[in-house]
PDB file of C-alpha atoms in Angstrom:
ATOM      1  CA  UNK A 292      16.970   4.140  26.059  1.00  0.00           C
ATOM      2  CA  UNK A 293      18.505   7.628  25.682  1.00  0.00           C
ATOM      3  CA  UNK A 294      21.580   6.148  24.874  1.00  0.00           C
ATOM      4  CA  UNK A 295      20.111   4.179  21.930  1.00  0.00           C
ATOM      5  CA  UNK A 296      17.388   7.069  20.950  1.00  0.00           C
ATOM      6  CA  UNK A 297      19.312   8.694  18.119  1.00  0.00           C
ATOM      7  CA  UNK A 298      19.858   5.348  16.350  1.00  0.00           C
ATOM      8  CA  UNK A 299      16.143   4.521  16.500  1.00  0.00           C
ATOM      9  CA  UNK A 300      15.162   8.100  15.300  1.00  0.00           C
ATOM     10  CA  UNK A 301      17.348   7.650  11.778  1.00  0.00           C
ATOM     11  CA  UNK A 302      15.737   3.885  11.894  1.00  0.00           C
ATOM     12  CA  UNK A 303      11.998   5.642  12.595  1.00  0.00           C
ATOM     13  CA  UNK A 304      12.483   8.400   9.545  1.00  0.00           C
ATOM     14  CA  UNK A 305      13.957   5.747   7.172  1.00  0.00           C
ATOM     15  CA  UNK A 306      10.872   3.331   7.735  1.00  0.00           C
ATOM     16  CA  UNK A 307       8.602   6.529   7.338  1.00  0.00           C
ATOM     17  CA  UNK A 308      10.338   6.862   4.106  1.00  0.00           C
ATOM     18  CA  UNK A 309       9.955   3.554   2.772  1.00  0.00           C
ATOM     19  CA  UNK A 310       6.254   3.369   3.725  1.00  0.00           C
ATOM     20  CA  UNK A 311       5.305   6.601   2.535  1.00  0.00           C
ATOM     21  CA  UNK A 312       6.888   6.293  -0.895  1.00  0.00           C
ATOM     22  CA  UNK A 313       5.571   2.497  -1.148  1.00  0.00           C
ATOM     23  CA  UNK A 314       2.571   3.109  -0.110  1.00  0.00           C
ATOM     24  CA  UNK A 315       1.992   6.200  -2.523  1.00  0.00           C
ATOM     25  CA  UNK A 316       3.438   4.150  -5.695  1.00  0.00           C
ATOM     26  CA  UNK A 317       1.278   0.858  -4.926  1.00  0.00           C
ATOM     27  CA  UNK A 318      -1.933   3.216  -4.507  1.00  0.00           C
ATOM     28  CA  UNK A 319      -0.828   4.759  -7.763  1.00  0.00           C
ATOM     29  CA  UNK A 320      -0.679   1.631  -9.476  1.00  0.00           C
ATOM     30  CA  UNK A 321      -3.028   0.440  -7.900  1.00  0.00           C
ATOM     31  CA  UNK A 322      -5.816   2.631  -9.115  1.00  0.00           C
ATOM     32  CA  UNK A 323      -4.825   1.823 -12.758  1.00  0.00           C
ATOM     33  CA  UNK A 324      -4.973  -1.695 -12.209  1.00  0.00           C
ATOM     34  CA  UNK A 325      -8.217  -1.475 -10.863  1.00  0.00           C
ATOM     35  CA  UNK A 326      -9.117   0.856 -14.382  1.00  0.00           C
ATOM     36  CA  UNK A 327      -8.128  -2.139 -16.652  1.00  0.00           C
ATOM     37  CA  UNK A 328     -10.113  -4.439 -14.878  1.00  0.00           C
ATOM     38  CA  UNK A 329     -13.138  -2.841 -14.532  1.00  0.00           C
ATOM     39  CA  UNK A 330     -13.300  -2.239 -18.317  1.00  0.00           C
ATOM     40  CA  UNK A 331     -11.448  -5.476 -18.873  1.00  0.00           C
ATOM     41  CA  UNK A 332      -8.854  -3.696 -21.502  1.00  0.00           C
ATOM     42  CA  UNK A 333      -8.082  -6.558 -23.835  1.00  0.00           C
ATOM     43  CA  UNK A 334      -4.484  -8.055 -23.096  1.00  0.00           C
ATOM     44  CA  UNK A 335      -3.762  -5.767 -20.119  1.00  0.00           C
ATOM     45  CA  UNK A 336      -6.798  -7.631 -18.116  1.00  0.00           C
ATOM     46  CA  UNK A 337      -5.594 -11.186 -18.484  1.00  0.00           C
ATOM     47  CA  UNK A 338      -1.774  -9.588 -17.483  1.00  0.00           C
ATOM     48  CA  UNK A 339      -2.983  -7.549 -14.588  1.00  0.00           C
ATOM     49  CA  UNK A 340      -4.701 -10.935 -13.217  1.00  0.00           C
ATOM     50  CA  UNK A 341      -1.774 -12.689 -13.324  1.00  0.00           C
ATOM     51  CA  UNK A 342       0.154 -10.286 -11.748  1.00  0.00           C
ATOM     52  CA  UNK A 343      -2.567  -9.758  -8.863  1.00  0.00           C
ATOM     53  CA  UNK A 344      -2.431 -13.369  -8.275  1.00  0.00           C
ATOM     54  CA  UNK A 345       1.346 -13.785  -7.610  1.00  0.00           C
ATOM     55  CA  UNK A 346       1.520 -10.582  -5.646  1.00  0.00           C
ATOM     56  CA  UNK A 347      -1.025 -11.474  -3.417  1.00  0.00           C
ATOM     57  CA  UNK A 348      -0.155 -14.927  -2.879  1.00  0.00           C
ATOM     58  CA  UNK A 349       4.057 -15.233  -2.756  1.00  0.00           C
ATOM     59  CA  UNK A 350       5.328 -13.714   1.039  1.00  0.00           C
ATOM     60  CA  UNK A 351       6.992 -10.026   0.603  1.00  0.00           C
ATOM     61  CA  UNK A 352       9.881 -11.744   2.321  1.00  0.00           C
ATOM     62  CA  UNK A 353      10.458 -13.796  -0.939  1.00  0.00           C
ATOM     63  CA  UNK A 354       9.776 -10.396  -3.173  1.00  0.00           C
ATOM     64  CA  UNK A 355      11.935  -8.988  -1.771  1.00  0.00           C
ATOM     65  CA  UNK A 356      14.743 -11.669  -1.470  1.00  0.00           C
ATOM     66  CA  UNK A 357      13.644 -12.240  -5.626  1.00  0.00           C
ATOM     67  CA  UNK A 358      13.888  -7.756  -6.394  1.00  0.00           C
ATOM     68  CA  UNK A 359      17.652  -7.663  -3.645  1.00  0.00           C
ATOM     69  CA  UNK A 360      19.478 -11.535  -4.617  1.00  0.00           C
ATOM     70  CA  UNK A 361      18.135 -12.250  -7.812  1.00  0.00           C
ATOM     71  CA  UNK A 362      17.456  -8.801  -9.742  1.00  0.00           C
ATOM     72  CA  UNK A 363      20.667  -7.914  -8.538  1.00  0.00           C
ATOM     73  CA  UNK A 364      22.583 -10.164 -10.475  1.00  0.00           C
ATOM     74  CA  UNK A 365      21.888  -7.958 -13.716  1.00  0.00           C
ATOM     75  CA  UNK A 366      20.727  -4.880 -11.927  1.00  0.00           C
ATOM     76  CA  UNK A 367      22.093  -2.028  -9.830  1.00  0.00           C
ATOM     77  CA  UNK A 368      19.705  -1.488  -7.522  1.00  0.00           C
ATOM     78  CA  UNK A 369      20.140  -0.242  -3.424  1.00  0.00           C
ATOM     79  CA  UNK A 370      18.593  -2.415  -1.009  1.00  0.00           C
ATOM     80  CA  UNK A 371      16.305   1.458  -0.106  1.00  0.00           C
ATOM     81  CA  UNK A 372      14.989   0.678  -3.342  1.00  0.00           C
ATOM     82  CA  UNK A 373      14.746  -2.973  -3.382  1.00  0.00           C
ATOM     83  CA  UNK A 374      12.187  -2.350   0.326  1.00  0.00           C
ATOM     84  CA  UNK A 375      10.362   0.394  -2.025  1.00  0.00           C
ATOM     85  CA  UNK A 376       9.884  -1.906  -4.870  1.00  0.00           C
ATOM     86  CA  UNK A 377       8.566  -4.794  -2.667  1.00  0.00           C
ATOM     87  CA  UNK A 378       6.109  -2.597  -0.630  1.00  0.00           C
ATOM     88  CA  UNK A 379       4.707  -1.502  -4.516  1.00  0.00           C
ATOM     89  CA  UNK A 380       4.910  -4.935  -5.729  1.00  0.00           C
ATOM     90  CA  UNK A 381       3.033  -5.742  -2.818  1.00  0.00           C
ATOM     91  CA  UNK A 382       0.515  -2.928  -2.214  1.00  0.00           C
ATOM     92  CA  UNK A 383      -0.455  -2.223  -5.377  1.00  0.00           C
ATOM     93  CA  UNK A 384      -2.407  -5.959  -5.908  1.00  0.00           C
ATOM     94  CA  UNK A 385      -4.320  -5.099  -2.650  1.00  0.00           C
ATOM     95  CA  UNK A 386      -5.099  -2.051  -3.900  1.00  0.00           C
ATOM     96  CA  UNK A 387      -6.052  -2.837  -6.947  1.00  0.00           C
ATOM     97  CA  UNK A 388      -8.959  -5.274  -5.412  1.00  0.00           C
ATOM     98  CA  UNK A 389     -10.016  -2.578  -3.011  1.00  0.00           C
ATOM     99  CA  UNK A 390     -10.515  -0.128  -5.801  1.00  0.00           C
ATOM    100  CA  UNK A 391     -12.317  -2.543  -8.076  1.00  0.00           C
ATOM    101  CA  UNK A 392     -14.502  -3.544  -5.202  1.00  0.00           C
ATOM    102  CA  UNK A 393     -16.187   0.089  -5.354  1.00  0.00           C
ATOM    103  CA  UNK A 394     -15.978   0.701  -8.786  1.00  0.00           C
ATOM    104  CA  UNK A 395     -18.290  -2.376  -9.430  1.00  0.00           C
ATOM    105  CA  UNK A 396     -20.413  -0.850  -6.566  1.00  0.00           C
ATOM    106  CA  UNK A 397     -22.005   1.630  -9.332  1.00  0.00           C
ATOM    107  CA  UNK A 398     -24.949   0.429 -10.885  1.00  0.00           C
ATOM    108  CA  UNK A 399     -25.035  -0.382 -14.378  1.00  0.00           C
ATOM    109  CA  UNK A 400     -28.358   1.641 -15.178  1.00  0.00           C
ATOM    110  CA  UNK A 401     -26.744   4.743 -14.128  1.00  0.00           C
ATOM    111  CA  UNK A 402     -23.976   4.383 -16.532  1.00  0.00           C
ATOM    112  CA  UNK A 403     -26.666   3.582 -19.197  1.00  0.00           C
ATOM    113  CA  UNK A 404     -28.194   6.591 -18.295  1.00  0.00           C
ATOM    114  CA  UNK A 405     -25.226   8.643 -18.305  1.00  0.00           C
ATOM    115  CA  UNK A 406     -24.500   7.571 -22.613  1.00  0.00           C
ATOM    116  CA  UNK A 407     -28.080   8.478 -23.436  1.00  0.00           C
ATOM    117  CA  UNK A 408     -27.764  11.878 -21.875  1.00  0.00           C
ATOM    118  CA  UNK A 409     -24.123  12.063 -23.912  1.00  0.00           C
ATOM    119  CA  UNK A 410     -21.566  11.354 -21.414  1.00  0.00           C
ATOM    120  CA  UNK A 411     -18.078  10.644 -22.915  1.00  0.00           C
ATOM    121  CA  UNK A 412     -16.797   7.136 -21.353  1.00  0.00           C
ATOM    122  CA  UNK A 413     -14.055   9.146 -19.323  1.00  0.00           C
ATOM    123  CA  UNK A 414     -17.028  11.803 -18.347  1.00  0.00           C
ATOM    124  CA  UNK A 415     -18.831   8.905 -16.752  1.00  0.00           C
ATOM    125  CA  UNK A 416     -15.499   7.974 -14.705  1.00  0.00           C
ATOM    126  CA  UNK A 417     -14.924  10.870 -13.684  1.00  0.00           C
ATOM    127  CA  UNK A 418     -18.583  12.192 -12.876  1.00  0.00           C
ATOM    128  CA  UNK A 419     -20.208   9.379 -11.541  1.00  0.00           C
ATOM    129  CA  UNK A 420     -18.259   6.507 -10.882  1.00  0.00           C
ATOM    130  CA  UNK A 421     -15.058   7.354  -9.229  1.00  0.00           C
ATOM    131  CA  UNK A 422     -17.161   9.346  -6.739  1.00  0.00           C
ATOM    132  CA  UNK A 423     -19.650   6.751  -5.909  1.00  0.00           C
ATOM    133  CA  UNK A 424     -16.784   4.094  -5.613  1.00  0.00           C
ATOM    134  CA  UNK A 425     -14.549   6.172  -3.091  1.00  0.00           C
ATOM    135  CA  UNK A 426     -16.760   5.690  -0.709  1.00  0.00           C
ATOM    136  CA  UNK A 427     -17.205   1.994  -0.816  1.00  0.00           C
ATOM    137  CA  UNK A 428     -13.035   1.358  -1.490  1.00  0.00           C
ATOM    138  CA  UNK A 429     -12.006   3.716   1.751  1.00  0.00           C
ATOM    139  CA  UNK A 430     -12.574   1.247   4.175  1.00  0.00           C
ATOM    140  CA  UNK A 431     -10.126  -1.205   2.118  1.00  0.00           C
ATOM    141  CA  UNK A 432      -7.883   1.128   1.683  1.00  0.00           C
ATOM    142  CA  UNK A 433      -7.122   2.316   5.025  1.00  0.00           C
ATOM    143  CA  UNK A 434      -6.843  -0.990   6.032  1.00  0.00           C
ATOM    144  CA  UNK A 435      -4.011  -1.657   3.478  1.00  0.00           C
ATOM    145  CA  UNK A 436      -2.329   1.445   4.422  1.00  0.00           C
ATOM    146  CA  UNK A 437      -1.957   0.117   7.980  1.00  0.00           C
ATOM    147  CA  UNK A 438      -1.351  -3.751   6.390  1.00  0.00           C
ATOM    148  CA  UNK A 439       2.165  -2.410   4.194  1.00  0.00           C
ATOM    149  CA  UNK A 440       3.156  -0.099   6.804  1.00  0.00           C
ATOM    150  CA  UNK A 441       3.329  -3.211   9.663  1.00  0.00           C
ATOM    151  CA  UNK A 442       4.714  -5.107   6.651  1.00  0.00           C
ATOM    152  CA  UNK A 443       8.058  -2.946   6.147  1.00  0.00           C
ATOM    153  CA  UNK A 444       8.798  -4.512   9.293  1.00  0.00           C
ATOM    154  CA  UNK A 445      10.879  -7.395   7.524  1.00  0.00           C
ATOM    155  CA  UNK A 446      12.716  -5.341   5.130  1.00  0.00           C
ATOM    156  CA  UNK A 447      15.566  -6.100   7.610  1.00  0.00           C
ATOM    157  CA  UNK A 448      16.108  -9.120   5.258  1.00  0.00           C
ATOM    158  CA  UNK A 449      17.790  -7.301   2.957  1.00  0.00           C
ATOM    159  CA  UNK A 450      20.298  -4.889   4.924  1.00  0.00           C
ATOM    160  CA  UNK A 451      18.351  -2.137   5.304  1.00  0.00           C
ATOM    161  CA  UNK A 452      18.026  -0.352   9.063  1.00  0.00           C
ATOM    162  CA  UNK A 453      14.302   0.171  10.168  1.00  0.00           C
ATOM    163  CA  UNK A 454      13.100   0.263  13.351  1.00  0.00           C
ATOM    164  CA  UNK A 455      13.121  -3.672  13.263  1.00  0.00           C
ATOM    165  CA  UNK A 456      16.295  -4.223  11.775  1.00  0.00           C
ATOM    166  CA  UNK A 457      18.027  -1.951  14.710  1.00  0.00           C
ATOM    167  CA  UNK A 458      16.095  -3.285  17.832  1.00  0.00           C
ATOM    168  CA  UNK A 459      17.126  -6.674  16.803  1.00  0.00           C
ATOM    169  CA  UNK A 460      20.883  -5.075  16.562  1.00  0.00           C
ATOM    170  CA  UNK A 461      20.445  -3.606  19.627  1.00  0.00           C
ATOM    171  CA  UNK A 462      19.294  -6.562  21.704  1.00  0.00           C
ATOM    172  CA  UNK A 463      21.964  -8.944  19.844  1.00  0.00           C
ATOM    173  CA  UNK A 464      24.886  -6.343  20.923  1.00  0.00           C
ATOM    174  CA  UNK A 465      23.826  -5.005  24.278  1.00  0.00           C
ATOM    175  CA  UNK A 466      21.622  -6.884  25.421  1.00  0.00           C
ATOM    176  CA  UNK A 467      18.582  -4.407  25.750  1.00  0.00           C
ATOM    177  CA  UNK A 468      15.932  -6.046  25.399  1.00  0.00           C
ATOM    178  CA  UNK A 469      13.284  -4.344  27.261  1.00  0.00           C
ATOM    179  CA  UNK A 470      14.441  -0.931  26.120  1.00  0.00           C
ATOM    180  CA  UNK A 471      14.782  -2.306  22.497  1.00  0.00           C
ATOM    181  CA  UNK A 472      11.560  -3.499  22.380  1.00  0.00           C
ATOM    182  CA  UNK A 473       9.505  -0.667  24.129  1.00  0.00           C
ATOM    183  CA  UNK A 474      11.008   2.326  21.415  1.00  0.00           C
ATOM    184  CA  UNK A 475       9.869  -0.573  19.250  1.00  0.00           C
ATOM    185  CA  UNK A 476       6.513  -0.412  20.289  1.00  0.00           C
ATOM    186  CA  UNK A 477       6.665   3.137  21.168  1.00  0.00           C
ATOM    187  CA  UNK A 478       7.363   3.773  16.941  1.00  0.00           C
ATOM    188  CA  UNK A 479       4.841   1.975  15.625  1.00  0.00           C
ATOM    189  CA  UNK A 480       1.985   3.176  17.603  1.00  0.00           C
ATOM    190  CA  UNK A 481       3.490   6.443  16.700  1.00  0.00           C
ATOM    191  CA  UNK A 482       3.164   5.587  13.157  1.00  0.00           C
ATOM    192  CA  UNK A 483      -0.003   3.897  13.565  1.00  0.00           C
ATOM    193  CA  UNK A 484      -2.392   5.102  15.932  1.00  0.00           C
ATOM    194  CA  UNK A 485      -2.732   8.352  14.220  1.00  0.00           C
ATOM    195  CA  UNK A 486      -3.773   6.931  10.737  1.00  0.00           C
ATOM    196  CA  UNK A 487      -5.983   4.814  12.639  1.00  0.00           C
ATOM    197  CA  UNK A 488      -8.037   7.387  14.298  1.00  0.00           C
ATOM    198  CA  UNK A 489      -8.396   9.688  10.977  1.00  0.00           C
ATOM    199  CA  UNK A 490      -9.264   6.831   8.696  1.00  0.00           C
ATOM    200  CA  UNK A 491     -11.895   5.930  11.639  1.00  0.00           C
ATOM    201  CA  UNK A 492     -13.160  10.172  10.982  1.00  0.00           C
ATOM    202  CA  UNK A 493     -12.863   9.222   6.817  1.00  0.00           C
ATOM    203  CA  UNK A 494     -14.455   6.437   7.207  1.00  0.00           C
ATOM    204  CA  UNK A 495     -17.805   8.335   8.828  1.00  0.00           C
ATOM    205  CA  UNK A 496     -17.309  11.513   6.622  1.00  0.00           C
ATOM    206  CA  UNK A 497     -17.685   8.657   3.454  1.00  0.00           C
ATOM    207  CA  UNK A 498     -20.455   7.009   4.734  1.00  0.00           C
ATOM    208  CA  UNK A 499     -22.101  10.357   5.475  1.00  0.00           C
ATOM    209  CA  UNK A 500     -21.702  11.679   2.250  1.00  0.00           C
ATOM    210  CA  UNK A 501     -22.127   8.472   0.082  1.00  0.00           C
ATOM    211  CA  UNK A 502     -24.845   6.717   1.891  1.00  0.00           C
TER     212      UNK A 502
END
């Protein structure tokens, strides 16, 4: 395991870095997604349906196979990127949902409240829904932080060296299995068992302060 420690520590930062920048790009998205269908922008909506639909139901195996084999054809693009994309194209329809599912949280009469007493529309999203919705989305949201990060575990597929990518090298061409597969284990609960515990303290701080 020594031996093989250095390889899985370049393997361990590179997955951070796909995850991180995914994850921060889909929630960005995301958000905005979650804008235009809450106010049901005319053309945008019926688009970002469409879009939520095929992200949420095609594999991100096949996204990615589509953004690395078929994009590539007429585009440039690194298979780094290509795992970035994916974890965006990916993400950002589960975020989207998890957004909107708090946003339509907020009761209608406050909102009618809100344009009697003058409240611009983007006063009123900023004042009173957004933090009202927060609360309600977190849970969601945490929970597809944790989903993408388990789910750069197959961008592998496309020549890129994660954590995955390297223990299956490692057990192909030495034969390690058992050492292989506990830094395996060993990185993700690294990665994961943190996040879980502070969403778990986000979770309560929401509920205490939203409820």
């Amino acid at each position: 395991m020594y031996s093989i420690l250095p390889i899985f520590w370049k393997a361990f930062l590179l997955t951070l870095q796909v995850s991180a920048i995914g994850i921060l790009g889909a929630t960005f998205i995301g958000f905005f997604l979650a804008i235009i269908l809450y106010y049901r922008i005319p053309y945008l909506y019926r688009i970002s349906r469409v879009y939520i639909e095929i992200s949420r139901n095609t594999p991100l195996l096949i996204q990615l196979f589509f953004l690395y084999f078929g994009l590539g054809v007429w585009v440039n693009i690194s298979n780094f990127w290509c795992a970035i994309f994916g974890v965006i194209f990916l993400g950002a329809s589960y975020m989207a949902e998890s957004f909107r599912l708090g946003l339509q949280q907020v009761h209608k009469i406050q909102i009618e409240q809100a344009l009697s007493l003058g409240f611009s529309r983007l006063q009123i999203l900023r004042f009173i829904i957004l933090p009202q919705s927060i609360g309600v989305s977190m849970p969601a949201i945490c929970a597809n932080i944790l989903f993408l990060i388990k789910e750069t575990s197959i961008v592998g597929a496309i020549a890129l060296p994660d954590i995955m990518a390297i223990a299956k090298e490692i057990i192909g061409i030495y034969s390690q299995t058992n050492e292989a597969l506990f830094l395996l284990i060993v990185a993700y609960l690294i990665m994961l068992l943190p996040l879980s515990f502070i969403f778990m303290a986000l979770e309560k701080y929401c509920k205490r302060i939203y409820n």
